Tab-separated table of C-alpha atoms and ligand atoms in Angstrom:
chain	number	residue	atom	x	y	z
A	420	MET	CA	11.537	20.772	-9.746
A	421	LYS	CA	8.949	22.913	-7.797
A	422	HIS	CA	6.986	21.118	-4.767
A	423	TYR	CA	3.382	21.500	-3.467
A	424	LEU	CA	3.970	19.893	-0.229
A	425	GLN	CA	1.826	22.347	2.156
A	426	HIS	CA	1.521	20.053	5.818
A	427	LEU	CA	1.098	17.177	7.227
A	428	GLU	CA	-3.013	16.864	8.454
A	429	CYS	CA	-4.351	14.311	11.214
A	430	SER	CA	-6.495	11.880	9.347
A	431	LYS	CA	-8.356	12.027	12.559
A	432	CYS	CA	-8.697	15.427	14.563
A	433	LYS	CA	-7.385	17.635	11.807
A	434	GLU	CA	-4.475	18.827	13.494
A	435	ILE	CA	-1.714	20.703	11.080
A	436	TYR	CA	2.528	19.632	11.716
A	437	PRO	CA	4.949	20.652	9.740
A	438	HIS	CA	7.015	19.058	6.674
A	439	ASP	CA	9.967	20.287	7.087
A	440	LYS	CA	11.208	18.064	10.102
A	441	PRO	CA	10.591	13.950	10.935
A	442	GLN	CA	7.382	13.650	11.636
A	443	ASN	CA	5.053	10.084	13.103
A	444	VAL	CA	1.635	10.190	14.482
A	445	CYS	CA	-0.476	13.249	15.694
A	446	HIS	CA	0.348	13.912	19.201
A	447	SER	CA	-2.965	14.849	20.255
A	448	CYS	CA	-4.730	11.300	19.298
A	449	GLY	CA	-2.027	8.728	18.099
A	450	LYS	CA	-3.694	8.682	14.561
A	451	PRO	CA	-1.824	8.407	11.240
A	452	LEU	CA	-0.732	11.676	9.642
A	453	PHE	CA	-1.181	12.466	6.009
A	454	ALA	CA	0.363	14.703	3.348
A	455	CYS	CA	-1.839	17.200	1.695
A	456	TYR	CA	-0.985	19.330	-1.229
A	457	ASN	CA	-1.588	22.509	-2.524
A	458	LEU	CA	-4.884	21.232	-5.044
A	459	ASP	CA	-5.550	24.859	-5.837
A	460	GLU	CA	-2.853	25.477	-7.412
A	461	LEU	CA	-2.492	22.533	-9.365
A	462	THR	CA	-5.683	22.557	-10.766
A	463	ASN	CA	-5.078	25.382	-12.614
A	464	THR	CA	-1.660	24.557	-13.734
A	465	TRP	CA	-1.189	19.994	-14.258
A	466	LYS	CA	-3.035	18.548	-16.789
A	467	PRO	CA	-2.344	14.825	-18.097
A	468	ASP	CA	-0.807	15.572	-20.965
A	469	SER	CA	2.504	17.092	-19.049
A	470	LEU	CA	2.708	12.309	-18.543
A	471	LEU	CA	3.292	11.862	-21.662
A	472	THR	CA	6.692	12.704	-22.388
A	473	ARG	CA	8.085	11.491	-18.476
A	474	GLU	CA	9.963	8.183	-17.982
A	475	PRO	CA	7.472	5.190	-17.183
A	476	SER	CA	7.971	5.023	-13.160
A	477	PHE	CA	6.046	6.849	-10.067
A	478	TRP	CA	8.214	9.392	-10.097
A	479	ARG	CA	6.055	10.577	-12.983
A	480	TYR	CA	3.469	11.498	-10.839
A	481	HIS	CA	5.562	14.090	-8.698
A	482	GLU	CA	3.859	16.941	-7.985
A	483	LEU	CA	0.954	14.861	-5.637
A	484	LEU	CA	4.207	13.499	-4.029
A	485	PRO	CA	6.268	14.617	-1.309
A	486	ILE	CA	9.441	14.803	-2.079
A	487	CYS	CA	10.467	18.835	-2.062
A	488	ASN	CA	14.339	18.572	-3.848
A	489	LYS	CA	14.587	16.225	-6.892
A	490	ALA	CA	18.194	15.608	-5.853
A	491	ASN	CA	16.863	13.723	-2.388
A	492	ILE	CA	14.593	10.859	-4.624
A	493	VAL	CA	16.573	7.216	-4.057
A	494	SER	CA	15.655	5.724	-7.287
A	495	ILE	CA	16.614	1.946	-8.178
A	496	GLY	CA	13.661	1.558	-11.403
A	497	GLU	CA	10.724	1.744	-10.017
A	498	THR	CA	8.793	1.304	-13.073
A	499	MET	CA	4.922	1.637	-13.427
A	500	THR	CA	3.670	-2.199	-13.757
A	501	PRO	CA	2.008	-3.639	-15.855
A	502	LEU	CA	-2.424	-3.994	-15.674
A	503	ILE	CA	-2.445	-6.770	-17.300
A	504	HIS	CA	-5.871	-8.066	-19.174
A	505	ALA	CA	-6.495	-11.816	-18.036
A	506	LYS	CA	-8.355	-12.862	-20.793
A	507	ARG	CA	-7.675	-16.486	-19.774
A	508	LEU	CA	-9.096	-16.884	-16.114
A	509	GLY	CA	-11.560	-14.549	-17.056
A	510	SER	CA	-13.735	-16.066	-19.456
A	511	GLN	CA	-13.176	-19.849	-17.069
A	512	LEU	CA	-14.958	-17.405	-14.540
A	513	SER	CA	-17.341	-15.607	-17.187
A	514	LEU	CA	-15.671	-12.231	-15.630
A	515	PRO	CA	-14.397	-10.787	-19.670
A	516	GLU	CA	-13.012	-8.020	-17.269
A	517	LEU	CA	-10.854	-9.274	-15.404
A	518	TRP	CA	-7.179	-7.675	-14.809
A	519	ILE	CA	-4.076	-7.631	-12.669
A	520	LYS	CA	-1.882	-5.061	-11.556
A	521	ASP	CA	0.832	-7.061	-11.430
A	522	GLU	CA	3.180	-5.285	-8.595
A	523	SER	CA	5.649	-8.588	-8.612
A	524	ARG	CA	7.809	-6.143	-10.990
A	525	LEU	CA	8.950	-3.447	-8.848
A	526	PRO	CA	12.554	-3.827	-7.043
A	527	THR	CA	13.035	-6.068	-3.888
A	528	GLY	CA	10.060	-7.948	-5.492
A	529	SER	CA	7.218	-6.334	-3.936
A	530	PHE	CA	5.014	-3.654	-4.067
A	531	LYS	CA	6.657	-2.082	-1.065
A	532	ALA	CA	9.020	-0.736	-2.870
A	533	ARG	CA	6.932	2.050	-3.601
A	534	GLY	CA	6.575	2.735	-0.334
A	535	LEU	CA	10.074	1.921	1.163
A	536	ALA	CA	10.949	4.324	-1.861
A	537	MET	CA	9.141	7.733	-1.066
A	538	ALA	CA	10.052	6.963	2.811
A	539	VAL	CA	13.687	6.289	2.866
A	540	SER	CA	14.080	9.474	0.265
A	541	LYS	CA	11.837	11.411	2.709
A	542	ALA	CA	14.464	10.535	5.295
A	543	LYS	CA	17.482	11.424	3.071
A	544	GLU	CA	15.742	15.116	2.628
A	545	LEU	CA	14.808	15.580	6.077
A	546	GLY	CA	18.632	14.190	7.429
A	547	THR	CA	17.200	12.020	9.385
A	548	LYS	CA	20.254	9.023	10.726
A	549	ASN	CA	18.762	6.094	11.701
A	550	LEU	CA	15.499	3.846	9.738
A	551	ALA	CA	14.010	1.332	12.742
A	552	ILE	CA	11.010	-1.383	11.036
A	553	PRO	CA	8.847	-3.585	12.026
A	554	SER	CA	8.001	-5.771	9.399
A	555	ALA	CA	6.117	-8.980	8.288
A	556	GLY	CA	8.670	-9.376	5.812
A	557	ASN	CA	8.818	-7.825	2.143
A	558	ALA	CA	8.725	-4.725	4.054
A	559	ALA	CA	11.545	-5.065	5.684
A	560	THR	CA	13.188	-6.068	2.247
A	561	ALA	CA	12.372	-3.359	0.944
A	562	LEU	CA	13.679	-0.477	3.242
A	563	SER	CA	17.411	-2.370	3.812
A	564	VAL	CA	17.453	-2.088	-0.023
A	565	TYR	CA	17.001	1.507	-0.316
A	566	ALA	CA	18.051	2.371	3.033
A	567	ALA	CA	21.695	0.671	1.670
A	568	CYS	CA	21.213	3.246	-1.467
A	569	ALA	CA	20.492	6.106	0.636
A	570	GLY	CA	23.286	5.225	3.044
A	571	ILE	CA	21.246	5.066	6.632
A	572	PRO	CA	21.915	2.488	8.608
A	573	ALA	CA	18.397	-0.087	9.071
A	574	HIS	CA	17.059	-1.755	11.690
A	575	ILE	CA	15.103	-4.575	10.872
A	576	PHE	CA	12.157	-6.506	13.404
A	577	MET	CA	10.635	-9.533	12.216
A	578	PRO	CA	9.518	-12.571	13.687
A	579	LYS	CA	11.700	-15.216	13.376
A	580	ASP	CA	9.270	-17.485	11.107
A	581	THR	CA	9.491	-14.921	8.577
A	582	PRO	CA	9.980	-16.421	5.165
A	583	SER	CA	13.775	-16.773	4.386
A	584	PHE	CA	13.822	-14.917	1.475
A	585	ASN	CA	13.275	-11.570	3.354
A	586	ILE	CA	15.586	-12.200	6.391
A	587	LYS	CA	17.991	-13.163	4.008
A	588	THR	CA	17.922	-10.367	1.220
A	589	CYS	CA	17.851	-8.394	4.368
A	590	GLN	CA	21.281	-9.323	5.772
A	591	LEU	CA	22.601	-9.328	1.837
A	592	ALA	CA	21.469	-5.422	2.162
A	593	GLY	CA	23.591	-4.732	4.916
A	594	ALA	CA	20.734	-4.249	7.588
A	595	ASN	CA	20.502	-4.324	11.533
A	596	VAL	CA	18.079	-7.316	11.681
A	597	THR	CA	16.850	-8.746	15.141
A	598	LEU	CA	13.951	-12.107	15.441
A	599	ILE	CA	11.939	-11.883	17.478
A	600	ASP	CA	9.522	-14.323	19.049
A	601	GLY	CA	5.980	-13.162	18.122
A	602	LEU	CA	4.323	-11.190	15.363
A	603	ILE	CA	4.585	-7.801	13.690
A	604	THR	CA	2.632	-6.217	16.581
A	605	ASP	CA	5.188	-7.243	19.006
A	606	ALA	CA	8.142	-6.565	16.610
A	607	GLY	CA	6.357	-2.740	16.557
A	608	LYS	CA	6.130	-2.992	20.508
A	609	ILE	CA	9.983	-3.314	20.512
A	610	VAL	CA	11.177	-0.655	18.147
A	611	ALA	CA	8.846	2.101	20.125
A	612	LYS	CA	10.007	1.327	23.521
A	613	ARG	CA	13.711	1.605	22.122
A	614	LYS	CA	13.668	4.176	19.420
A	615	GLU	CA	13.978	7.181	22.145
A	616	VAL	CA	17.170	6.108	23.522
A	617	GLU	CA	18.359	4.788	20.345
A	618	GLY	CA	17.757	7.472	18.287
A	619	TRP	CA	15.749	5.800	15.699
A	620	PHE	CA	12.849	7.112	13.265
A	621	ASP	CA	10.151	4.331	13.684
A	622	VAL	CA	9.098	3.503	9.873
A	623	SER	CA	6.240	1.841	10.824
A	624	THR	CA	3.315	2.356	7.879
A	625	LEU	CA	1.087	4.704	8.538
A	626	LYS	CA	3.114	5.519	11.811
A	627	GLU	CA	5.779	7.495	9.234
A	628	PRO	CA	3.350	9.732	6.923
A	629	TYR	CA	5.189	9.052	3.669
A	630	ARG	CA	5.499	5.074	2.925
A	631	VAL	CA	1.206	5.959	2.059
A	632	GLU	CA	2.559	8.089	-0.720
A	633	GLY	CA	4.315	6.223	-2.288
A	634	LYS	CA	1.358	3.106	-2.283
A	635	LYS	CA	-1.097	5.643	-3.351
A	636	THR	CA	0.600	5.959	-6.792
A	637	MET	CA	-0.608	2.270	-7.713
A	638	GLY	CA	-3.892	4.391	-7.688
A	639	PHE	CA	-2.667	7.191	-9.845
A	640	GLU	CA	-1.167	4.516	-12.023
A	641	LEU	CA	-4.367	2.214	-12.183
A	642	ALA	CA	-6.553	5.517	-13.254
A	643	GLU	CA	-4.553	6.071	-16.081
A	644	GLN	CA	-3.583	3.156	-17.297
A	645	LEU	CA	-7.462	3.289	-17.742
A	646	SER	CA	-7.298	6.428	-19.085
A	647	TRP	CA	-9.015	8.143	-16.596
A	648	LYS	CA	-11.712	6.153	-15.955
A	649	LEU	CA	-11.459	4.172	-12.981
A	650	PRO	CA	-12.688	0.088	-12.443
A	651	ASP	CA	-16.000	-1.181	-10.873
A	652	VAL	CA	-13.948	-2.932	-8.521
A	653	ILE	CA	-10.842	-3.381	-6.874
A	654	ILE	CA	-9.522	-6.331	-5.267
A	655	TYR	CA	-6.907	-6.001	-2.501
A	656	PRO	CA	-4.868	-8.292	-0.035
A	657	THR	CA	-5.248	-6.396	2.571
A	658	GLY	CA	-2.978	-6.250	6.486
A	659	GLY	CA	-2.209	-2.925	7.713
A	660	GLY	CA	-4.063	-1.522	4.858
A	661	THR	CA	-1.339	1.333	3.625
A	662	GLY	CA	-2.568	0.349	0.012
A	663	ILE	CA	-6.729	0.545	0.523
A	664	VAL	CA	-5.642	4.034	2.330
A	665	GLY	CA	-3.237	5.150	-0.359
A	666	MET	CA	-5.067	4.720	-3.737
A	667	TRP	CA	-8.469	5.976	-1.695
A	668	LYS	CA	-6.579	8.889	-1.169
A	669	ALA	CA	-4.975	9.056	-4.940
A	670	PHE	CA	-8.445	8.892	-6.050
A	671	ASN	CA	-9.682	12.197	-4.054
A	672	GLU	CA	-6.725	13.781	-5.261
A	673	LEU	CA	-7.254	13.116	-8.611
A	674	GLU	CA	-11.422	13.998	-8.591
A	675	ALA	CA	-9.490	17.055	-6.476
A	676	ILE	CA	-7.361	18.456	-9.650
A	677	GLY	CA	-10.068	17.292	-11.892
A	678	TRP	CA	-8.378	14.432	-13.625
A	679	ILE	CA	-11.478	11.997	-12.330
A	680	GLY	CA	-14.674	12.689	-11.131
A	681	LYS	CA	-16.602	11.654	-8.713
A	682	LYS	CA	-17.191	7.449	-9.307
A	683	ARG	CA	-15.251	5.074	-7.065
A	684	PRO	CA	-14.290	1.466	-7.291
A	685	ARG	CA	-16.020	-0.443	-4.713
A	686	PHE	CA	-13.155	-1.926	-2.648
A	687	ILE	CA	-12.807	-5.370	-1.527
A	688	SER	CA	-10.745	-6.077	1.258
A	689	VAL	CA	-9.454	-9.865	1.273
A	690	GLN	CA	-7.600	-10.997	4.546
A	691	ALA	CA	-6.661	-15.167	5.724
A	692	THR	CA	-9.234	-16.725	7.993
A	693	GLY	CA	-6.599	-17.206	10.369
A	694	CYS	CA	-5.992	-13.325	10.307
A	695	ALA	CA	-9.039	-11.773	9.218
A	696	PRO	CA	-9.455	-8.461	11.844
A	697	ILE	CA	-10.710	-5.660	9.021
A	698	VAL	CA	-13.418	-9.209	8.173
A	699	LYS	CA	-14.837	-9.269	11.778
A	700	ALA	CA	-15.169	-5.486	12.256
A	701	TRP	CA	-16.894	-5.318	9.046
A	702	GLU	CA	-18.984	-8.290	9.420
A	703	GLU	CA	-20.010	-6.596	12.977
A	704	ASP	CA	-20.126	-2.954	11.453
A	705	ASN	CA	-17.433	-1.752	13.848
A	706	GLN	CA	-15.510	1.586	13.107
A	707	THR	CA	-12.326	-0.039	14.627
A	708	ALA	CA	-10.568	-3.313	14.716
A	709	GLU	CA	-9.836	-5.775	17.791
A	710	PRO	CA	-6.878	-7.214	17.816
A	711	TRP	CA	-6.711	-11.094	16.262
A	712	GLU	CA	-5.835	-13.607	18.556
A	713	ASN	CA	-3.265	-16.425	17.738
A	714	ALA	CA	-2.741	-14.449	13.799
A	715	HIS	CA	-1.647	-17.492	11.647
A	716	THR	CA	-1.752	-17.869	7.833
A	717	LEU	CA	1.181	-18.738	5.251
A	718	ALA	CA	0.503	-15.042	3.219
A	719	SER	CA	2.865	-13.523	5.969
A	720	GLY	CA	2.045	-10.268	4.776
A	721	LEU	CA	-1.450	-10.686	5.811
A	722	ARG	CA	-0.469	-11.465	9.186
A	723	VAL	CA	-0.998	-8.250	10.789
A	724	PRO	CA	-3.378	-8.587	13.790
A	725	GLN	CA	-3.415	-4.843	14.342
A	726	ALA	CA	-3.685	-1.948	12.039
A	727	ILE	CA	-3.074	1.859	13.529
A	728	GLY	CA	-5.382	2.945	10.290
A	729	ASP	CA	-8.109	0.196	10.855
A	730	PHE	CA	-10.516	2.718	11.285
A	731	LEU	CA	-9.855	4.590	7.725
A	732	ILE	CA	-10.057	1.249	5.927
A	733	LEU	CA	-12.743	0.554	7.410
A	734	GLU	CA	-14.178	4.353	6.081
A	735	THR	CA	-12.886	3.169	2.831
A	736	ILE	CA	-14.568	0.084	2.363
A	737	ARG	CA	-18.114	1.645	3.959
A	738	LYS	CA	-17.926	4.596	1.314
A	739	SER	CA	-17.134	3.039	-1.570
A	740	LYS	CA	-19.785	0.629	-1.062
A	741	GLY	CA	-17.220	-2.337	-1.079
A	742	THR	CA	-16.893	-5.597	1.267
A	743	ALA	CA	-14.272	-7.472	3.483
A	744	ILE	CA	-13.698	-10.584	2.657
A	745	ALA	CA	-11.434	-14.145	4.349
A	746	VAL	CA	-9.996	-17.102	2.513
A	747	SER	CA	-8.985	-20.427	3.428
A	748	ASP	CA	-5.096	-21.229	3.429
A	749	ASP	CA	-5.810	-24.421	1.734
A	750	ALA	CA	-7.845	-21.918	-1.186
A	751	ILE	CA	-4.962	-19.683	-1.209
A	752	LEU	CA	-2.690	-22.834	-1.783
A	753	LYS	CA	-5.447	-23.763	-4.511
A	754	ALA	CA	-5.691	-20.338	-6.361
A	755	ARG	CA	-1.736	-19.877	-6.293
A	756	GLN	CA	-2.023	-22.433	-9.073
A	757	VAL	CA	-4.603	-20.219	-11.168
A	758	LEU	CA	-2.425	-17.502	-12.479
A	759	PRO	CA	0.395	-19.007	-13.832
A	760	THR	CA	-1.634	-21.394	-15.553
A	761	THR	CA	-3.809	-19.166	-16.950
A	762	GLU	CA	-1.994	-15.988	-17.215
A	763	GLY	CA	1.187	-17.398	-16.342
A	764	ILE	CA	1.357	-14.754	-13.697
A	765	LEU	CA	3.775	-16.479	-10.701
A	766	THR	CA	2.068	-14.835	-7.648
A	767	CYS	CA	2.661	-14.510	-4.056
A	768	PRO	CA	0.034	-16.245	-1.644
A	769	GLU	CA	-1.266	-12.534	-1.046
A	770	GLY	CA	-2.457	-12.196	-4.760
A	771	ALA	CA	-3.306	-15.764	-4.516
A	772	ALA	CA	-5.456	-14.435	-1.843
A	773	THR	CA	-7.390	-12.010	-4.426
A	774	VAL	CA	-7.899	-15.105	-6.375
A	775	ALA	CA	-9.306	-17.360	-4.377
A	776	ALA	CA	-11.923	-14.824	-3.230
A	777	LEU	CA	-13.174	-14.360	-7.240
A	778	LYS	CA	-15.774	-17.218	-6.683
A	779	PRO	CA	-17.346	-16.679	-3.586
A	780	LEU	CA	-17.738	-13.295	-4.471
A	781	LEU	CA	-19.254	-14.180	-7.153
A	782	GLU	CA	-21.364	-17.301	-5.637
A	783	ASN	CA	-22.656	-14.652	-3.724
A	784	GLY	CA	-23.382	-11.539	-5.875
A	785	THR	CA	-20.706	-9.157	-4.560
A	786	ILE	CA	-19.203	-9.275	-8.343
A	787	LYS	CA	-20.897	-9.258	-11.691
A	788	PRO	CA	-19.897	-10.540	-14.866
A	789	SER	CA	-19.986	-6.919	-16.245
A	790	ASP	CA	-17.842	-5.471	-13.646
A	791	GLN	CA	-14.474	-4.312	-14.346
A	792	ILE	CA	-12.467	-5.813	-11.799
A	793	VAL	CA	-8.725	-5.279	-10.890
A	794	LEU	CA	-6.930	-7.945	-8.747
A	795	PHE	CA	-3.939	-6.628	-7.024
A	796	ASN	CA	-0.840	-9.648	-7.116
A	797	THR	CA	0.808	-7.518	-4.536
A	798	GLY	CA	4.366	-9.309	-4.901
A	799	GLY	CA	6.733	-12.444	-6.797
A	800	PHE	CA	6.725	-15.731	-6.287
A	801	GLN	CA	9.360	-16.310	-3.445
A	802	ALA	CA	10.257	-20.243	-2.506
B	1141	LIG	C1	2.086	-5.773	2.660
B	1141	LIG	C2	1.795	-6.836	2.105
B	1141	LIG	C3	0.444	-6.746	1.887
B	1141	LIG	C4	-0.227	-5.938	2.887
B	1141	LIG	O1	-0.422	-4.761	2.567
B	1141	LIG	P1	-1.074	-3.770	2.510
B	1141	LIG	O2	-0.993	-2.678	1.734
B	1141	LIG	O3	-0.563	-3.089	4.337
B	1141	LIG	O4	-2.495	-3.910	3.401
B	1141	LIG	C5	-0.495	-7.944	0.965
B	1141	LIG	N1	0.609	-8.473	0.196
B	1141	LIG	C6	2.286	-8.546	-0.113
B	1141	LIG	C7	2.572	-9.336	-0.943
B	1141	LIG	C8	2.743	-7.766	1.203
B	1141	LIG	O5	3.721	-7.718	1.243
């Protein structure tokens, strides 16, 4: 397997770092590092036709993924997720081109598998010995499972009121689980404080450069499933924002190698009214988001009071001419019944939040009946 990974580059100050040893954030400005590939060489050598004979998993895009040696890939069946035409719900709402990208089909029950499959594979490649993660839930489950398969110890820090599905699955997969009094940001502080002494590598999203490379594959799949024509609108439930940032990166890389044109979907970021730092920053036209006080929502994946990639999320929304909107927990609970009864898709609360956003977005004219719209159901139903 030939690889095209060249180096890591700071997303803010553009400082360059080598990819052959573990890296976290930029040493100069503390911002996320992005993987850079030899796009010039790929432009001439890699064509979409090559995908026709490849397995239906996100590893089919390995030319634009950061694993250098195939032997290091840790895989438990990362299937391409279906893009479902929501005809019944679409006709109820007069949105004939409403589609759902159903991420609940991935291993570990959520799209966090994409990022953690990549991060753990890269950790294996670099010989990293101990992985630590602050999580709101699903990232912990995904790390526990992938780390177990790679034979790398995992140290999990999450709020004590994280959904029991996540706590139990981490324990079942043999991770060291610590439940804390506080939120994911507090868990992050504990990992940051202890990692040096304990010898842990911090796998916090966007403080580790490869989870976003895994999430990027949502953008590749979407583009391929729509025959390399991007939709008009992407509606995405936003916590740390890795999915939005990753898809934006994916589309830029695909354009650079000549597979898609200049058109980009309008990115609509959905948060919960009890934790909406990105929505607030968007409405106040700020470049970064202030930490959200007393964050609370039943959508645990959206309970992220502060994101290191805030400036990248806001920049993507701005550049894509999108917007950000908050929906209440009540609206999420009601919306949770919508996809099961219309399309037969059992949604997580975060996925339901995107459904809840449809009506207000239609009413205020942000989305139109002629738009092709893709909602992300980012995880499966959990009791
Ligand atoms: C983590 C998570 C999100 C938020 O994803 P980001 O890419 O970090 O914004 C949304 N939904 C679910 C189910 C999650 O687990």
